[in-house]
Amino acid sequence: MDFPKYDGNIHPDEWINDIQKYLRFLNINDGDCLKIAISFVDPIITLPNRIDSFEKLRNALREDISFKVFKCTNKKLLELLKYIPEKEGGNTSKFISNFRKLCYNSEINDIGEQKNYFCYALPKLSNVNGNNCYDYFLEFIKRWEKIKSMNDLINEIEEIVSIESNLIKNESIVALKHVSTGKYLSSIENLCYTTGSKLQLVFSDSQLVPDLNALWKIEFSNELATYNKTSICLRHIKSGKFLGLHYYYYYYTNQSKAYTYYKSPITEHTEVCCGGNKFKFSWEFKHSKLKNHQEYEYLKSNDIINLSTYRRDTSQNLFLRSHDIQFTIGSDNFQEVVCHNERLGGNDEWCIELIKQG
């Protein structure tokens, strides 16, 4: 195969190293290797008369004006480089490879300068159109002091990208696994309680992999759900109904309402059910393991959370709970799911699993 000439469009160090390997592969003796390499330099490159080593050839190529143009060109390309996430058709591996190559070609070796160029390449998406969006730039800045080398930089961006792929976005499909029993929050279309509201029942079901009855679409106003800020709704995928509490009310004066909530089948806590499209309940979430979870952190797959909703008659937040207690409809047993205002414990922990990102 023909070896490419040196014409100023490759880094001199790379070209010298490659041609040396190429000539050794062909078993050409050392005395002829240098002469052949010089003959492969394009005539547009002017070389000194006496070059008696590869090191002198390397230095001559670096001193030629073409190398200065080459470095400036690669620096401009580095300034124009933009990271595009996979969801938008990008390729993280190719982006990192291009970034490293452009740094090498433009001889940007200082890690501080490399970090600056990397920042320029990241999308800045925070609060686009008033919505919370994943901000690669901000996430990178948080890790700035940890990055001491190119390897550190790559490790951090890989972690940032990995976190983004696990974020729970608006209209994602999720499953909620009850931590203490390992069962999934479930509902069955048109299967209703025989007591209480007599609406579509909610229970915890034992499955290795969540089936359609255990899948929920999570809905909220922004692109991402932020701890301590965002309220969510959970719509059952198969039935299209929302997870919530059901109540009835009556007027005890001409203008005042009294609310009454239905009781769960066995423990007589507040019943949890699925209602129709107009039955849209909001839920708050907090991290069950981390106190003071910071506000800027987003809900992501495999977070262990507590879910709560508001009960109007008592003006209290009630927490979603399941336990080993079962109730029966016909010949089938179902693990009870309720809402309560007691002290939080292991039965109130739910692991949110991302099935499909929204």
mmCIF file of C-alpha atoms in Angstrom:
data_model
loop_
_atom_site.group_PDB
_atom_site.id
_atom_site.type_symbol
_atom_site.label_atom_id
_atom_site.label_comp_id
_atom_site.label_asym_id
_atom_site.label_seq_id
_atom_site.Cartn_x
_atom_site.Cartn_y
_atom_site.Cartn_z
ATOM 1 C CA MET A 1 0.000 0.000 0.000
ATOM 2 C CA ASP A 2 1.127 3.575 -0.622
ATOM 3 C CA PHE A 3 2.062 5.666 2.391
ATOM 4 C CA PRO A 4 0.596 9.213 2.344
ATOM 5 C CA LYS A 5 2.929 12.136 1.753
ATOM 6 C CA TYR A 6 3.414 14.779 4.420
ATOM 7 C CA ASP A 7 1.675 17.949 3.162
ATOM 8 C CA GLY A 8 1.025 19.819 6.427
ATOM 9 C CA ASN A 9 -2.425 18.331 7.093
ATOM 10 C CA ILE A 10 -1.332 15.937 9.828
ATOM 11 C CA HIS A 11 0.635 16.549 13.002
ATOM 12 C CA PRO A 12 4.375 16.068 12.260
ATOM 13 C CA ASP A 13 4.852 13.849 15.335
ATOM 14 C CA GLU A 14 2.041 11.542 14.231
ATOM 15 C CA TRP A 15 3.316 11.346 10.649
ATOM 16 C CA ILE A 16 6.936 10.634 11.734
ATOM 17 C CA ASN A 17 5.818 7.904 14.137
ATOM 18 C CA ASP A 18 3.563 6.306 11.514
ATOM 19 C CA ILE A 19 6.161 6.279 8.722
ATOM 20 C CA GLN A 20 8.794 4.804 11.007
ATOM 21 C CA LYS A 21 6.424 1.946 11.903
ATOM 22 C CA TYR A 22 5.519 1.510 8.232
ATOM 23 C CA LEU A 23 9.138 1.278 7.046
ATOM 24 C CA ARG A 24 10.104 -1.115 9.834
ATOM 25 C CA PHE A 25 7.162 -3.304 8.861
ATOM 26 C CA LEU A 26 8.606 -3.479 5.338
ATOM 27 C CA ASN A 27 12.003 -4.514 6.816
ATOM 28 C CA ILE A 28 13.797 -1.577 5.239
ATOM 29 C CA ASN A 29 17.219 -1.006 6.796
ATOM 30 C CA ASP A 30 17.693 1.989 9.056
ATOM 31 C CA GLY A 31 20.105 3.712 6.667
ATOM 32 C CA ASP A 32 17.452 3.960 3.947
ATOM 33 C CA CYS A 33 14.459 4.743 6.196
ATOM 34 C CA LEU A 34 15.345 8.414 6.643
ATOM 35 C CA LYS A 35 15.955 8.951 2.915
ATOM 36 C CA ILE A 36 12.605 7.363 2.045
ATOM 37 C CA ALA A 37 10.812 9.439 4.680
ATOM 38 C CA ILE A 38 12.313 12.662 3.312
ATOM 39 C CA SER A 39 11.203 11.653 -0.178
ATOM 40 C CA PHE A 40 7.632 11.404 1.161
ATOM 41 C CA VAL A 41 7.562 15.061 2.185
ATOM 42 C CA ASP A 42 5.533 17.121 -0.285
ATOM 43 C CA PRO A 43 7.677 19.521 -2.385
ATOM 44 C CA ILE A 44 5.629 22.465 -1.071
ATOM 45 C CA ILE A 45 7.438 21.930 2.257
ATOM 46 C CA THR A 46 10.961 23.373 2.155
ATOM 47 C CA LEU A 47 13.479 21.308 4.145
ATOM 48 C CA PRO A 48 17.041 22.209 5.232
ATOM 49 C CA ASN A 49 19.826 20.615 3.194
ATOM 50 C CA ARG A 50 21.352 18.527 5.965
ATOM 51 C CA ILE A 51 18.884 16.312 7.770
ATOM 52 C CA ASP A 52 20.650 13.294 9.213
ATOM 53 C CA SER A 53 18.071 12.042 11.747
ATOM 54 C CA PHE A 54 14.354 11.620 12.191
ATOM 55 C CA GLU A 55 14.499 14.084 15.076
ATOM 56 C CA LYS A 56 15.882 16.789 12.764
ATOM 57 C CA LEU A 57 13.227 15.920 10.188
ATOM 58 C CA ARG A 58 10.555 16.229 12.860
ATOM 59 C CA ASN A 59 11.874 19.639 13.936
ATOM 60 C CA ALA A 60 12.022 20.870 10.350
ATOM 61 C CA LEU A 61 8.389 19.915 9.746
ATOM 62 C CA ARG A 62 7.330 21.640 12.985
ATOM 63 C CA GLU A 63 9.159 24.835 11.994
ATOM 64 C CA ASP A 64 7.484 25.052 8.602
ATOM 65 C CA ILE A 65 4.666 27.603 8.292
ATOM 66 C CA SER A 66 2.239 24.807 7.373
ATOM 67 C CA PHE A 67 2.384 23.485 10.931
ATOM 68 C CA LYS A 68 1.371 26.879 12.352
ATOM 69 C CA VAL A 69 -1.608 26.939 9.953
ATOM 70 C CA PHE A 70 -2.434 23.341 10.909
ATOM 71 C CA LYS A 71 -2.513 24.166 14.636
ATOM 72 C CA CYS A 72 -4.614 27.311 14.125
ATOM 73 C CA THR A 73 -7.099 25.397 11.965
ATOM 74 C CA ASN A 74 -7.505 22.671 14.585
ATOM 75 C CA LYS A 75 -7.944 25.244 17.325
ATOM 76 C CA LYS A 76 -10.763 26.865 15.342
ATOM 77 C CA LEU A 77 -12.355 23.455 14.820
ATOM 78 C CA LEU A 78 -12.074 22.869 18.563
ATOM 79 C CA GLU A 79 -13.867 26.154 19.243
ATOM 80 C CA LEU A 80 -16.677 25.092 16.893
ATOM 81 C CA LEU A 81 -16.997 21.557 18.283
ATOM 82 C CA LYS A 82 -20.395 20.938 19.931
ATOM 83 C CA TYR A 83 -21.578 18.017 21.984
ATOM 84 C CA ILE A 84 -24.837 16.474 20.750
ATOM 85 C CA PRO A 85 -26.500 13.865 23.032
ATOM 86 C CA GLU A 86 -27.423 10.468 21.604
ATOM 87 C CA LYS A 87 -31.133 11.268 21.915
ATOM 88 C CA GLU A 88 -30.583 14.057 19.359
ATOM 89 C CA GLY A 89 -28.553 11.885 16.983
ATOM 90 C CA GLY A 90 -25.106 12.462 18.492
ATOM 91 C CA ASN A 91 -22.375 10.004 19.453
ATOM 92 C CA THR A 92 -20.519 10.575 22.728
ATOM 93 C CA SER A 93 -17.650 8.255 21.833
ATOM 94 C CA LYS A 94 -16.982 10.043 18.536
ATOM 95 C CA PHE A 95 -17.282 13.441 20.215
ATOM 96 C CA ILE A 96 -14.665 12.540 22.842
ATOM 97 C CA SER A 97 -12.381 11.089 20.159
ATOM 98 C CA ASN A 98 -12.707 14.280 18.071
ATOM 99 C CA PHE A 99 -12.102 16.468 21.117
ATOM 100 C CA ARG A 100 -8.923 14.607 22.077
ATOM 101 C CA LYS A 101 -7.654 14.617 18.504
ATOM 102 C CA LEU A 102 -8.219 18.342 18.078
ATOM 103 C CA CYS A 103 -6.449 19.055 21.396
ATOM 104 C CA TYR A 104 -3.529 16.924 20.228
ATOM 105 C CA ASN A 105 -3.361 18.555 16.785
ATOM 106 C CA SER A 106 -3.530 22.084 18.191
ATOM 107 C CA GLU A 107 -1.077 21.145 20.993
ATOM 108 C CA ILE A 108 -3.429 22.188 23.771
ATOM 109 C CA ASN A 109 -1.972 20.095 26.589
ATOM 110 C CA ASP A 110 -2.801 22.192 29.653
ATOM 111 C CA ILE A 111 -5.767 20.615 31.477
ATOM 112 C CA GLY A 112 -7.174 24.025 32.444
ATOM 113 C CA GLU A 113 -7.277 25.078 28.793
ATOM 114 C CA GLN A 114 -8.754 21.706 27.819
ATOM 115 C CA LYS A 115 -11.530 22.148 30.391
ATOM 116 C CA ASN A 116 -12.327 25.596 29.011
ATOM 117 C CA TYR A 117 -12.685 24.284 25.471
ATOM 118 C CA PHE A 118 -14.773 21.381 26.736
ATOM 119 C CA CYS A 119 -17.151 23.809 28.449
ATOM 120 C CA TYR A 120 -17.625 25.688 25.169
ATOM 121 C CA ALA A 121 -18.673 22.445 23.497
ATOM 122 C CA LEU A 122 -21.384 21.510 26.007
ATOM 123 C CA PRO A 123 -25.029 22.526 25.465
ATOM 124 C CA LYS A 124 -26.351 25.084 27.925
ATOM 125 C CA LEU A 125 -29.986 24.095 28.336
ATOM 126 C CA SER A 126 -30.975 25.292 31.801
ATOM 127 C CA ASN A 127 -34.492 26.757 32.026
ATOM 128 C CA VAL A 128 -35.175 26.788 28.298
ATOM 129 C CA ASN A 129 -38.621 28.350 27.750
ATOM 130 C CA GLY A 130 -39.086 28.385 31.511
ATOM 131 C CA ASN A 131 -38.633 24.616 31.830
ATOM 132 C CA ASN A 132 -36.025 22.714 33.809
ATOM 133 C CA CYS A 133 -33.741 20.926 31.366
ATOM 134 C CA TYR A 134 -30.638 18.866 31.985
ATOM 135 C CA ASP A 135 -27.728 21.303 31.924
ATOM 136 C CA TYR A 136 -24.540 19.517 30.852
ATOM 137 C CA PHE A 137 -22.595 22.760 31.303
ATOM 138 C CA LEU A 138 -23.708 23.212 34.917
ATOM 139 C CA GLU A 139 -23.077 19.561 35.753
ATOM 140 C CA PHE A 140 -19.554 19.864 34.320
ATOM 141 C CA ILE A 141 -18.833 23.041 36.279
ATOM 142 C CA LYS A 142 -19.806 21.247 39.507
ATOM 143 C CA ARG A 143 -17.010 18.751 38.824
ATOM 144 C CA TRP A 144 -14.421 21.299 37.681
ATOM 145 C CA GLU A 145 -12.042 20.998 40.651
ATOM 146 C CA LYS A 146 -12.020 17.190 40.479
ATOM 147 C CA ILE A 147 -10.641 17.169 36.925
ATOM 148 C CA LYS A 148 -6.835 17.041 36.927
ATOM 149 C CA SER A 149 -6.162 15.215 33.639
ATOM 150 C CA MET A 150 -7.721 14.295 30.303
ATOM 151 C CA ASN A 151 -8.658 10.897 31.747
ATOM 152 C CA ASP A 152 -10.464 12.627 34.628
ATOM 153 C CA LEU A 153 -12.300 14.818 32.120
ATOM 154 C CA ILE A 154 -13.486 11.823 30.098
ATOM 155 C CA ASN A 155 -14.553 9.918 33.222
ATOM 156 C CA GLU A 156 -16.623 12.877 34.424
ATOM 157 C CA ILE A 157 -18.379 13.463 31.095
ATOM 158 C CA GLU A 158 -19.172 9.736 30.895
ATOM 159 C CA GLU A 159 -20.778 9.948 34.341
ATOM 160 C CA ILE A 160 -22.708 13.088 33.370
ATOM 161 C CA VAL A 161 -24.027 11.374 30.221
ATOM 162 C CA SER A 162 -24.893 8.239 32.208
ATOM 163 C CA ILE A 163 -26.883 10.281 34.743
ATOM 164 C CA GLU A 164 -28.776 12.024 31.927
ATOM 165 C CA SER A 165 -29.817 8.682 30.433
ATOM 166 C CA ASN A 166 -31.336 7.684 33.804
ATOM 167 C CA LEU A 167 -33.285 10.880 34.445
ATOM 168 C CA ILE A 168 -37.045 10.611 34.799
ATOM 169 C CA LYS A 169 -38.397 13.013 32.191
ATOM 170 C CA ASN A 170 -41.944 14.203 31.652
ATOM 171 C CA GLU A 171 -44.133 11.424 30.196
ATOM 172 C CA SER A 172 -41.560 8.727 30.920
ATOM 173 C CA ILE A 173 -42.853 5.200 31.520
ATOM 174 C CA VAL A 174 -41.926 4.006 35.015
ATOM 175 C CA ALA A 175 -42.569 1.214 37.477
ATOM 176 C CA LEU A 176 -42.684 1.673 41.256
ATOM 177 C CA LYS A 177 -41.202 -1.206 43.235
ATOM 178 C CA HIS A 178 -42.145 -1.499 46.890
ATOM 179 C CA VAL A 179 -38.769 -1.807 48.583
ATOM 180 C CA SER A 180 -39.646 -3.949 51.605
ATOM 181 C CA THR A 181 -41.753 -6.553 49.749
ATOM 182 C CA GLY A 182 -40.223 -6.340 46.264
ATOM 183 C CA LYS A 183 -43.651 -6.014 44.653
ATOM 184 C CA TYR A 184 -44.729 -3.499 42.012
ATOM 185 C CA LEU A 185 -47.460 -0.886 42.347
ATOM 186 C CA SER A 186 -50.189 -2.203 40.058
ATOM 187 C CA SER A 187 -53.758 -1.812 38.905
ATOM 188 C CA ILE A 188 -56.021 -3.883 36.649
ATOM 189 C CA GLU A 189 -58.294 -2.173 34.181
ATOM 190 C CA ASN A 190 -61.938 -2.256 35.331
ATOM 191 C CA LEU A 191 -61.197 -4.446 38.361
ATOM 192 C CA CYS A 192 -62.719 -2.445 41.207
ATOM 193 C CA TYR A 193 -62.909 -2.464 44.982
ATOM 194 C CA THR A 194 -66.024 -4.092 46.376
ATOM 195 C CA THR A 195 -65.967 -1.643 49.297
ATOM 196 C CA GLY A 196 -65.171 2.053 49.665
ATOM 197 C CA SER A 197 -65.142 4.042 46.446
ATOM 198 C CA LYS A 198 -65.684 0.919 44.281
ATOM 199 C CA LEU A 199 -63.272 2.458 41.777
ATOM 200 C CA GLN A 200 -60.386 0.668 40.045
ATOM 201 C CA LEU A 201 -58.257 -0.960 42.723
ATOM 202 C CA VAL A 202 -54.544 -0.413 43.370
ATOM 203 C CA PHE A 203 -52.328 -3.095 44.878
ATOM 204 C CA SER A 204 -48.747 -4.415 44.989
ATOM 205 C CA ASP A 205 -48.042 -7.383 42.730
ATOM 206 C CA SER A 206 -45.166 -9.874 42.817
ATOM 207 C CA GLN A 207 -43.319 -9.912 39.460
ATOM 208 C CA LEU A 208 -39.711 -10.414 38.373
ATOM 209 C CA VAL A 209 -40.271 -7.903 35.590
ATOM 210 C CA PRO A 210 -43.125 -5.373 35.728
ATOM 211 C CA ASP A 211 -45.953 -6.235 33.338
ATOM 212 C CA LEU A 212 -48.383 -3.809 31.708
ATOM 213 C CA ASN A 213 -50.489 -3.631 34.874
ATOM 214 C CA ALA A 214 -47.467 -2.230 36.749
ATOM 215 C CA LEU A 215 -46.501 0.497 34.277
ATOM 216 C CA TRP A 216 -47.267 4.175 34.835
ATOM 217 C CA LYS A 217 -46.741 7.327 32.815
ATOM 218 C CA ILE A 218 -45.297 10.050 35.009
ATOM 219 C CA GLU A 219 -46.478 13.557 34.132
ATOM 220 C CA PHE A 220 -45.344 16.983 35.346
ATOM 221 C CA SER A 221 -45.039 20.522 34.025
ATOM 222 C CA ASN A 222 -41.314 20.708 33.196
ATOM 223 C CA GLU A 223 -38.945 18.441 31.308
ATOM 224 C CA LEU A 224 -37.367 17.176 34.544
ATOM 225 C CA ALA A 225 -38.737 16.568 38.035
ATOM 226 C CA THR A 226 -36.769 18.422 40.711
ATOM 227 C CA TYR A 227 -36.652 17.315 44.340
ATOM 228 C CA ASN A 228 -38.612 19.575 46.710
ATOM 229 C CA LYS A 229 -40.131 21.530 43.819
ATOM 230 C CA THR A 230 -42.014 19.359 41.322
ATOM 231 C CA SER A 231 -45.438 17.757 41.725
ATOM 232 C CA ILE A 232 -46.130 14.663 39.640
ATOM 233 C CA CYS A 233 -49.127 12.703 38.389
ATOM 234 C CA LEU A 234 -49.099 8.961 37.719
ATOM 235 C CA ARG A 235 -51.308 7.680 34.904
ATOM 236 C CA HIS A 236 -51.851 3.920 34.675
ATOM 237 C CA ILE A 237 -50.687 2.858 31.216
ATOM 238 C CA LYS A 238 -53.227 0.132 30.521
ATOM 239 C CA SER A 239 -56.357 1.895 31.800
ATOM 240 C CA GLY A 240 -55.313 5.526 31.327
ATOM 241 C CA LYS A 241 -56.549 6.366 34.837
ATOM 242 C CA PHE A 242 -54.718 8.420 37.452
ATOM 243 C CA LEU A 243 -53.393 7.211 40.792
ATOM 244 C CA GLY A 244 -54.977 9.080 43.685
ATOM 245 C CA LEU A 245 -57.468 9.240 46.512
ATOM 246 C CA HIS A 246 -61.205 9.462 46.082
ATOM 247 C CA TYR A 247 -63.611 11.410 48.240
ATOM 248 C CA TYR A 248 -67.175 12.640 48.252
ATOM 249 C CA TYR A 249 -68.383 15.899 49.689
ATOM 250 C CA TYR A 250 -71.553 17.528 50.937
ATOM 251 C CA TYR A 251 -72.539 21.052 51.846
ATOM 252 C CA TYR A 252 -72.980 21.684 55.537
ATOM 253 C CA THR A 253 -73.767 25.357 54.896
ATOM 254 C CA ASN A 254 -74.800 27.090 51.704
ATOM 255 C CA GLN A 255 -71.187 27.801 50.774
ATOM 256 C CA SER A 256 -68.994 25.309 52.666
ATOM 257 C CA LYS A 257 -68.123 21.752 51.687
ATOM 258 C CA ALA A 258 -67.255 18.797 53.909
ATOM 259 C CA TYR A 259 -65.006 16.115 52.402
ATOM 260 C CA THR A 260 -65.039 12.446 53.273
ATOM 261 C CA TYR A 261 -62.392 9.995 52.013
ATOM 262 C CA TYR A 262 -62.919 6.274 51.571
ATOM 263 C CA LYS A 263 -61.168 3.715 53.759
ATOM 264 C CA SER A 264 -58.892 0.916 52.565
ATOM 265 C CA PRO A 265 -60.304 -2.642 52.638
ATOM 266 C CA ILE A 266 -58.401 -4.091 55.611
ATOM 267 C CA THR A 267 -56.437 -1.557 57.675
ATOM 268 C CA GLU A 268 -58.958 1.263 57.108
ATOM 269 C CA HIS A 269 -56.282 3.778 56.211
ATOM 270 C CA THR A 270 -57.128 6.056 53.296
ATOM 271 C CA GLU A 271 -57.995 4.078 50.162
ATOM 272 C CA VAL A 272 -55.772 4.466 47.056
ATOM 273 C CA CYS A 273 -57.433 3.943 43.702
ATOM 274 C CA CYS A 274 -57.343 4.819 39.994
ATOM 275 C CA GLY A 275 -59.883 7.298 38.678
ATOM 276 C CA GLY A 276 -60.768 8.743 35.268
ATOM 277 C CA ASN A 277 -59.116 11.515 33.263
ATOM 278 C CA LYS A 278 -60.702 14.238 35.409
ATOM 279 C CA PHE A 279 -59.518 12.424 38.540
ATOM 280 C CA LYS A 280 -55.988 13.878 38.384
ATOM 281 C CA PHE A 281 -54.159 13.772 41.699
ATOM 282 C CA SER A 282 -50.805 15.429 42.343
ATOM 283 C CA TRP A 283 -48.098 13.658 44.311
ATOM 284 C CA GLU A 284 -45.029 15.084 46.013
ATOM 285 C CA PHE A 285 -41.848 13.039 46.229
ATOM 286 C CA LYS A 286 -38.804 13.158 48.455
ATOM 287 C CA HIS A 287 -35.704 11.012 48.700
ATOM 288 C CA SER A 288 -36.235 8.519 51.503
ATOM 289 C CA LYS A 289 -32.542 7.933 52.197
ATOM 290 C CA LEU A 290 -31.105 11.435 51.967
ATOM 291 C CA LYS A 291 -32.269 14.199 54.264
ATOM 292 C CA ASN A 292 -32.027 17.711 52.858
ATOM 293 C CA HIS A 293 -31.826 16.411 49.278
ATOM 294 C CA GLN A 294 -30.723 19.455 47.338
ATOM 295 C CA GLU A 295 -33.303 21.302 45.284
ATOM 296 C CA TYR A 296 -31.363 21.251 42.019
ATOM 297 C CA GLU A 297 -31.165 17.460 41.976
ATOM 298 C CA TYR A 298 -33.453 15.613 39.608
ATOM 299 C CA LEU A 299 -35.516 12.475 40.016
ATOM 300 C CA LYS A 300 -33.759 9.555 38.341
ATOM 301 C CA SER A 301 -34.134 5.821 37.867
ATOM 302 C CA ASN A 302 -33.557 3.651 40.962
ATOM 303 C CA ASP A 303 -34.038 6.537 43.390
ATOM 304 C CA ILE A 304 -35.758 5.371 46.581
ATOM 305 C CA ILE A 305 -38.526 7.818 47.338
ATOM 306 C CA ASN A 306 -41.510 8.530 49.540
ATOM 307 C CA LEU A 307 -44.682 9.643 47.758
ATOM 308 C CA SER A 308 -47.282 11.828 49.413
ATOM 309 C CA THR A 309 -50.502 13.594 48.476
ATOM 310 C CA TYR A 310 -52.792 16.087 50.190
ATOM 311 C CA ARG A 311 -55.962 15.123 52.072
ATOM 312 C CA ARG A 312 -58.346 18.042 52.081
ATOM 313 C CA ASP A 313 -60.576 17.211 55.032
ATOM 314 C CA THR A 314 -57.665 16.899 57.494
ATOM 315 C CA SER A 315 -55.295 19.306 55.697
ATOM 316 C CA GLN A 316 -52.554 16.686 55.937
ATOM 317 C CA ASN A 317 -50.044 15.115 53.576
ATOM 318 C CA LEU A 318 -50.582 11.372 53.421
ATOM 319 C CA PHE A 319 -47.835 8.935 52.363
ATOM 320 C CA LEU A 320 -48.169 5.989 49.992
ATOM 321 C CA ARG A 321 -47.617 2.674 51.759
ATOM 322 C CA SER A 322 -47.861 -1.016 51.069
ATOM 323 C CA HIS A 323 -47.430 -4.001 53.403
ATOM 324 C CA ASP A 324 -47.914 -7.768 53.540
ATOM 325 C CA ILE A 325 -51.597 -7.428 54.498
ATOM 326 C CA GLN A 326 -53.891 -8.747 51.780
ATOM 327 C CA PHE A 327 -57.541 -8.344 50.838
ATOM 328 C CA THR A 328 -59.681 -10.597 48.684
ATOM 329 C CA ILE A 329 -61.841 -9.963 45.655
ATOM 330 C CA GLY A 330 -63.566 -13.115 44.479
ATOM 331 C CA SER A 331 -60.971 -15.869 44.782
ATOM 332 C CA ASP A 332 -57.961 -13.558 44.284
ATOM 333 C CA ASN A 333 -55.765 -12.008 46.964
ATOM 334 C CA PHE A 334 -54.211 -8.545 46.605
ATOM 335 C CA GLN A 335 -51.536 -6.834 48.699
ATOM 336 C CA GLU A 336 -53.039 -3.658 50.114
ATOM 337 C CA VAL A 337 -51.805 -0.179 49.126
ATOM 338 C CA VAL A 338 -52.937 2.738 51.282
ATOM 339 C CA CYS A 339 -52.188 6.321 52.251
ATOM 340 C CA HIS A 340 -51.485 7.226 55.888
ATOM 341 C CA ASN A 341 -50.227 10.001 58.167
ATOM 342 C CA GLU A 342 -48.249 7.833 60.560
ATOM 343 C CA ARG A 343 -44.493 7.769 61.097
ATOM 344 C CA LEU A 344 -42.547 6.904 57.956
ATOM 345 C CA GLY A 345 -40.800 3.526 57.730
ATOM 346 C CA GLY A 346 -39.598 0.862 55.328
ATOM 347 C CA ASN A 347 -43.124 0.147 54.084
ATOM 348 C CA ASP A 348 -43.277 3.686 52.680
ATOM 349 C CA GLU A 349 -40.244 3.340 50.392
ATOM 350 C CA TRP A 350 -40.648 2.964 46.634
ATOM 351 C CA CYS A 351 -37.887 2.440 44.085
ATOM 352 C CA ILE A 352 -38.755 4.239 40.838
ATOM 353 C CA GLU A 353 -37.547 2.298 37.790
ATOM 354 C CA LEU A 354 -37.269 3.936 34.369
ATOM 355 C CA ILE A 355 -38.780 1.726 31.653
ATOM 356 C CA LYS A 356 -38.795 4.231 28.787
ATOM 357 C CA GLN A 357 -37.575 7.803 28.897
ATOM 358 C CA GLY A 358 -40.079 10.448 27.838
#
